[in-house]
């Protein structure tokens, strides 16, 4: 169904309603759809729409290759975040204070290389 927008001299046809991203108290929804503007090629479209798809806010349209690039970037971001969390969980955390204390101990005259077993604390696994 092609609709003419009197305010902007624009025609649009929603080819596919992909999904609602969020809903406002006013009933307007932020959506991602496949939309044909002014009879052109259909593009991915992200914008707010009134409940009847007669009025819309300004939004963004993306060609197929641009949408694929965004999805690729988001996948990479998610994988990088997982890798960071995984690394943070497995790598021991050493504070600056611990490093300073260790250096001070190694330089002090009281430091001995032979510590009794009761003096050694095991790091948590």
PDB file of N, CA and C in Angstrom, residues 10-57:
ATOM      1  N   UNK A  10       6.156  13.155  -0.063  1.00  0.00           N
ATOM      2  CA  UNK A  10       6.897  11.904  -0.127  1.00  0.00           C
ATOM      3  C   UNK A  10       5.899  10.753  -0.188  1.00  0.00           C
ATOM      4  N   UNK A  11       6.173   9.762  -1.022  1.00  0.00           N
ATOM      5  CA  UNK A  11       5.368   8.549  -1.005  1.00  0.00           C
ATOM      6  C   UNK A  11       6.209   7.449  -0.385  1.00  0.00           C
ATOM      7  N   UNK A  12       5.544   6.558   0.315  1.00  0.00           N
ATOM      8  CA  UNK A  12       6.254   5.437   0.908  1.00  0.00           C
ATOM      9  C   UNK A  12       5.350   4.217   0.925  1.00  0.00           C
ATOM     10  N   UNK A  13       5.983   3.069   0.882  1.00  0.00           N
ATOM     11  CA  UNK A  13       5.284   1.802   0.969  1.00  0.00           C
ATOM     12  C   UNK A  13       6.080   0.894   1.890  1.00  0.00           C
ATOM     13  N   UNK A  14       5.459   0.467   2.958  1.00  0.00           N
ATOM     14  CA  UNK A  14       6.126  -0.463   3.873  1.00  0.00           C
ATOM     15  C   UNK A  14       6.008  -1.851   3.248  1.00  0.00           C
ATOM     16  N   UNK A  15       7.125  -2.369   2.781  1.00  0.00           N
ATOM     17  CA  UNK A  15       7.180  -3.670   2.120  1.00  0.00           C
ATOM     18  C   UNK A  15       7.120  -4.792   3.153  1.00  0.00           C
ATOM     19  N   UNK A  16       7.860  -4.608   4.254  1.00  0.00           N
ATOM     20  CA  UNK A  16       7.905  -5.618   5.312  1.00  0.00           C
ATOM     21  C   UNK A  16       8.082  -4.937   6.660  1.00  0.00           C
ATOM     22  N   UNK A  17       7.226  -5.279   7.601  1.00  0.00           N
ATOM     23  CA  UNK A  17       7.379  -4.799   8.977  1.00  0.00           C
ATOM     24  C   UNK A  17       8.260  -5.807   9.703  1.00  0.00           C
ATOM     25  N   UNK A  18       9.516  -5.428   9.915  1.00  0.00           N
ATOM     26  CA  UNK A  18      10.486  -6.362  10.490  1.00  0.00           C
ATOM     27  C   UNK A  18      10.298  -6.477  11.993  1.00  0.00           C
ATOM     28  N   UNK A  19      10.153  -5.336  12.675  1.00  0.00           N
ATOM     29  CA  UNK A  19       9.952  -5.421  14.121  1.00  0.00           C
ATOM     30  C   UNK A  19       9.924  -4.081  14.808  1.00  0.00           C
ATOM     31  N   UNK A  20       9.371  -4.104  16.007  1.00  0.00           N
ATOM     32  CA  UNK A  20       9.287  -2.914  16.866  1.00  0.00           C
ATOM     33  C   UNK A  20      10.489  -2.933  17.808  1.00  0.00           C
ATOM     34  N   UNK A  21      11.196  -1.820  17.846  1.00  0.00           N
ATOM     35  CA  UNK A  21      12.360  -1.689  18.717  1.00  0.00           C
ATOM     36  C   UNK A  21      11.930  -1.223  20.106  1.00  0.00           C
ATOM     37  N   UNK A  22      11.024  -0.227  20.149  1.00  0.00           N
ATOM     38  CA  UNK A  22      10.512   0.277  21.425  1.00  0.00           C
ATOM     39  C   UNK A  22       9.165   0.954  21.196  1.00  0.00           C
ATOM     40  N   UNK A  23       8.416   1.128  22.284  1.00  0.00           N
ATOM     41  CA  UNK A  23       7.103   1.765  22.220  1.00  0.00           C
ATOM     42  C   UNK A  23       7.063   2.917  23.213  1.00  0.00           C
ATOM     43  N   UNK A  24       6.542   4.059  22.769  1.00  0.00           N
ATOM     44  CA  UNK A  24       6.405   5.225  23.638  1.00  0.00           C
ATOM     45  C   UNK A  24       5.004   5.237  24.264  1.00  0.00           C
ATOM     46  N   UNK A  25       4.839   6.013  25.330  1.00  0.00           N
ATOM     47  CA  UNK A  25       3.538   6.145  25.982  1.00  0.00           C
ATOM     48  C   UNK A  25       2.472   6.690  25.035  1.00  0.00           C
ATOM     49  N   UNK A  26       2.877   7.432  24.027  1.00  0.00           N
ATOM     50  CA  UNK A  26       1.947   8.040  23.075  1.00  0.00           C
ATOM     51  C   UNK A  26       1.386   7.026  22.078  1.00  0.00           C
ATOM     52  N   UNK A  27       1.949   5.817  22.066  1.00  0.00           N
ATOM     53  CA  UNK A  27       1.531   4.811  21.107  1.00  0.00           C
ATOM     54  C   UNK A  27       2.441   4.732  19.890  1.00  0.00           C
ATOM     55  N   UNK A  28       3.291   5.738  19.719  1.00  0.00           N
ATOM     56  CA  UNK A  28       4.249   5.709  18.613  1.00  0.00           C
ATOM     57  C   UNK A  28       5.272   4.601  18.900  1.00  0.00           C
ATOM     58  N   UNK A  29       5.772   4.002  17.831  1.00  0.00           N
ATOM     59  CA  UNK A  29       6.749   2.930  17.985  1.00  0.00           C
ATOM     60  C   UNK A  29       7.978   3.199  17.134  1.00  0.00           C
ATOM     61  N   UNK A  30       9.137   2.863  17.695  1.00  0.00           N
ATOM     62  CA  UNK A  30      10.383   2.901  16.917  1.00  0.00           C
ATOM     63  C   UNK A  30      10.483   1.533  16.264  1.00  0.00           C
ATOM     64  N   UNK A  31      10.565   1.529  14.928  1.00  0.00           N
ATOM     65  CA  UNK A  31      10.503   0.283  14.188  1.00  0.00           C
ATOM     66  C   UNK A  31      11.639   0.163  13.190  1.00  0.00           C
ATOM     67  N   UNK A  32      11.913  -1.078  12.831  1.00  0.00           N
ATOM     68  CA  UNK A  32      12.764  -1.337  11.678  1.00  0.00           C
ATOM     69  C   UNK A  32      11.880  -2.042  10.658  1.00  0.00           C
ATOM     70  N   UNK A  33      11.846  -1.462   9.465  1.00  0.00           N
ATOM     71  CA  UNK A  33      11.007  -1.971   8.382  1.00  0.00           C
ATOM     72  C   UNK A  33      11.787  -1.929   7.079  1.00  0.00           C
ATOM     73  N   UNK A  34      11.254  -2.611   6.099  1.00  0.00           N
ATOM     74  CA  UNK A  34      11.745  -2.504   4.735  1.00  0.00           C
ATOM     75  C   UNK A  34      10.754  -1.586   4.015  1.00  0.00           C
ATOM     76  N   UNK A  35      11.236  -0.413   3.571  1.00  0.00           N
ATOM     77  CA  UNK A  35      10.348   0.618   3.030  1.00  0.00           C
ATOM     78  C   UNK A  35      10.822   1.054   1.647  1.00  0.00           C
ATOM     79  N   UNK A  36       9.866   1.247   0.771  1.00  0.00           N
ATOM     80  CA  UNK A  36      10.141   1.800  -0.570  1.00  0.00           C
ATOM     81  C   UNK A  36       9.714   3.269  -0.506  1.00  0.00           C
ATOM     82  N   UNK A  37      10.661   4.178  -0.708  1.00  0.00           N
ATOM     83  CA  UNK A  37      10.401   5.615  -0.682  1.00  0.00           C
ATOM     84  C   UNK A  37      10.331   6.146  -2.109  1.00  0.00           C
ATOM     85  N   UNK A  38       9.285   6.905  -2.416  1.00  0.00           N
ATOM     86  CA  UNK A  38       9.112   7.548  -3.733  1.00  0.00           C
ATOM     87  C   UNK A  38       9.278   6.564  -4.891  1.00  0.00           C
ATOM     88  N   UNK A  39       8.825   5.347  -4.700  1.00  0.00           N
ATOM     89  CA  UNK A  39       8.878   4.353  -5.769  1.00  0.00           C
ATOM     90  C   UNK A  39      10.247   3.762  -6.021  1.00  0.00           C
ATOM     91  N   UNK A  40      11.221   4.108  -5.208  1.00  0.00           N
ATOM     92  CA  UNK A  40      12.582   3.605  -5.395  1.00  0.00           C
ATOM     93  C   UNK A  40      12.758   2.200  -4.846  1.00  0.00           C
ATOM     94  N   UNK A  41      14.007   1.784  -4.785  1.00  0.00           N
ATOM     95  CA  UNK A  41      14.343   0.472  -4.215  1.00  0.00           C
ATOM     96  C   UNK A  41      14.014   0.463  -2.726  1.00  0.00           C
ATOM     97  N   UNK A  42      13.545  -0.661  -2.231  1.00  0.00           N
ATOM     98  CA  UNK A  42      13.250  -0.806  -0.811  1.00  0.00           C
ATOM     99  C   UNK A  42      14.552  -0.745  -0.020  1.00  0.00           C
ATOM    100  N   UNK A  43      14.487  -0.079   1.128  1.00  0.00           N
ATOM    101  CA  UNK A  43      15.646   0.056   2.007  1.00  0.00           C
ATOM    102  C   UNK A  43      15.220  -0.251   3.432  1.00  0.00           C
ATOM    103  N   UNK A  44      16.201  -0.638   4.235  1.00  0.00           N
ATOM    104  CA  UNK A  44      15.947  -0.801   5.659  1.00  0.00           C
ATOM    105  C   UNK A  44      15.724   0.585   6.241  1.00  0.00           C
ATOM    106  N   UNK A  45      14.744   0.689   7.110  1.00  0.00           N
ATOM    107  CA  UNK A  45      14.326   1.991   7.616  1.00  0.00           C
ATOM    108  C   UNK A  45      14.123   1.892   9.123  1.00  0.00           C
ATOM    109  N   UNK A  46      14.728   2.809   9.868  1.00  0.00           N
ATOM    110  CA  UNK A  46      14.567   2.865  11.322  1.00  0.00           C
ATOM    111  C   UNK A  46      14.045   4.245  11.664  1.00  0.00           C
ATOM    112  N   UNK A  47      12.842   4.293  12.260  1.00  0.00           N
ATOM    113  CA  UNK A  47      12.226   5.574  12.643  1.00  0.00           C
ATOM    114  C   UNK A  47      11.023   5.308  13.529  1.00  0.00           C
ATOM    115  N   UNK A  48      10.473   6.385  14.101  1.00  0.00           N
ATOM    116  CA  UNK A  48       9.244   6.307  14.895  1.00  0.00           C
ATOM    117  C   UNK A  48       8.046   6.459  13.973  1.00  0.00           C
ATOM    118  N   UNK A  49       7.001   5.674  14.252  1.00  0.00           N
ATOM    119  CA  UNK A  49       5.757   5.711  13.480  1.00  0.00           C
ATOM    120  C   UNK A  49       4.580   5.869  14.422  1.00  0.00           C
ATOM    121  N   UNK A  50       3.521   6.558  13.944  1.00  0.00           N
ATOM    122  CA  UNK A  50       2.279   6.601  14.706  1.00  0.00           C
ATOM    123  C   UNK A  50       1.627   5.214  14.612  1.00  0.00           C
ATOM    124  N   UNK A  51       0.606   4.933  15.435  1.00  0.00           N
ATOM    125  CA  UNK A  51       0.012   3.593  15.451  1.00  0.00           C
ATOM    126  C   UNK A  51      -0.565   3.139  14.109  1.00  0.00           C
ATOM    127  N   UNK A  52      -0.901   4.062  13.215  1.00  0.00           N
ATOM    128  CA  UNK A  52      -1.532   3.692  11.947  1.00  0.00           C
ATOM    129  C   UNK A  52      -0.584   3.787  10.746  1.00  0.00           C
ATOM    130  N   UNK A  53       0.668   4.049  11.005  1.00  0.00           N
ATOM    131  CA  UNK A  53       1.682   4.208   9.955  1.00  0.00           C
ATOM    132  C   UNK A  53       1.304   5.280   8.937  1.00  0.00           C
ATOM    133  N   UNK A  54       0.695   6.346   9.439  1.00  0.00           N
ATOM    134  CA  UNK A  54       0.356   7.480   8.586  1.00  0.00           C
ATOM    135  C   UNK A  54       1.332   8.634   8.786  1.00  0.00           C
ATOM    136  N   UNK A  55       1.884   8.749   9.974  1.00  0.00           N
ATOM    137  CA  UNK A  55       2.851   9.806  10.291  1.00  0.00           C
ATOM    138  C   UNK A  55       4.105   9.167  10.838  1.00  0.00           C
ATOM    139  N   UNK A  56       5.220   9.834  10.554  1.00  0.00           N
ATOM    140  CA  UNK A  56       6.493   9.292  11.013  1.00  0.00           C
ATOM    141  C   UNK A  56       7.432  10.412  11.417  1.00  0.00           C
ATOM    142  N   UNK A  57       8.451  10.042  12.201  1.00  0.00           N
ATOM    143  CA  UNK A  57       9.501  10.990  12.570  1.00  0.00           C
ATOM    144  C   UNK A  57      10.609  10.901  11.519  1.00  0.00           C
TER     145      UNK A  57
END
